[in-house]
Amino acid sequence: MEFTFKLDESSSQTKMQQLIHAINEAISSGVLNEGDFLPSVNKLSRESGLSRDTVFKAYTTLKQRSVISSTPTKGYFVSHESFKVMVLLDDFSAFKEQLYTSFRTILPENYTVDLLFHHYNPDVFEQLILNSLGRYSMYVVMNIQNDRIEKVVRKIDPNKLLILDMGKPADREIAYIVQDFEQAFYNCLQQGLERIATYDEFNMVFPESTPHPRVAIDTFKGFCQENKLKHAVISRIKNKSIERGQAYLVIKEDDLVYIIKSCKRQGLVLGKDVGLISYNDSPMKEIVGNGITVISVDFEEMGRKAAHFVGNKQKVFETLPPKLIWRDSL
């Protein structure tokens, strides 16, 4: 099948970006295969209405990215079947590293991955998305918000997009693999009720700055009220006294470190004098303080499922439940 190109005058992309995107799309969809020749610069310019300079620059960019090659006598051809994936994560952490390692291990060698981070900055997020349009075969994006999909994300072809971790779309147009921060989170707390109830008070440490979905606070309060547990939500734990008989559920790693250090300094035993549950597992939590009890989804599983979506191009709509993993801190 011969490659053809039609310019979209209403597109926010430049003419060159549109052409590059169209060629990448033709390769990823099988219209163009390894060894297939592209139209000459003159022919494509004549048939599409693009200038020779625009076509030449697009071809040159694709050559630099090793998507196409050229010979002096035969012209431009697809050098190899290649798929380029953008993975946009919120930040770098131990459990995100597990996710990415699992994701990358599953993908075939002919998939290249650009790993980027938005650090919950809306301006950075928007610019990274806009700069990526038309450059990738597939997109894996961690959204900023849990309760809505950012408008700029909808500029990505929904057939190529996977929303990861949080931000479940309201429709079935966009694929997603996200966490359940409500019922499954409640179920984890319920599993730990017998041990949590041995403490005088159960505290959730939820900093104002955390991007963790605030619906988790309502779930925590509902659990404590239904089980008649004395409880509190603390926005700032540092400089507060850690006391015997208290149990803590922490979201951020630095709050976890503060509580562990405070217990050591006061001679309090984790899992006996003070209870501790941390959100999101990591290898370090298996060994710190003889093991930290966690509520966490399996991030390696999330990475594997994301890789299958990218490799198979089949939409997935999954909400992964977190699990309670017992260790000595509770």
XYZ file of N, CA and C in Angstrom, residues 2 4 32 37 44 54 59 62 71 75 226 264 284:
39
model
N 0.630 2.171 -0.905
C 1.460 3.361 -1.021
C 1.062 4.400 0.015
N 0.271 7.905 1.507
C -0.248 9.202 1.066
C -0.415 10.092 2.281
N 3.120 1.014 6.243
C 4.508 0.969 5.802
C 5.257 -0.069 6.627
N 9.458 1.833 0.437
C 9.941 3.147 0.033
C 8.865 4.210 0.222
N 5.963 13.801 -3.141
C 5.137 14.077 -1.965
C 4.799 15.563 -1.876
N 9.811 21.558 3.445
C 9.102 20.924 4.568
C 9.227 19.409 4.511
N 11.773 14.325 6.425
C 12.543 13.122 6.130
C 13.870 13.125 6.889
N 13.301 12.237 10.528
C 13.041 10.802 10.677
C 14.314 9.987 10.484
N 19.139 5.973 0.186
C 20.264 5.661 -0.699
C 20.241 6.678 -1.835
N 16.281 6.471 -3.035
C 15.469 7.370 -2.235
C 15.300 6.924 -0.792
N -17.153 4.010 61.845
C -17.966 2.785 61.846
C -17.469 1.773 62.865
N 12.902 5.369 67.678
C 14.243 4.920 68.085
C 14.812 5.834 69.158
N 12.733 -1.443 50.290
C 13.306 -0.998 51.558
C 12.347 -1.222 52.723
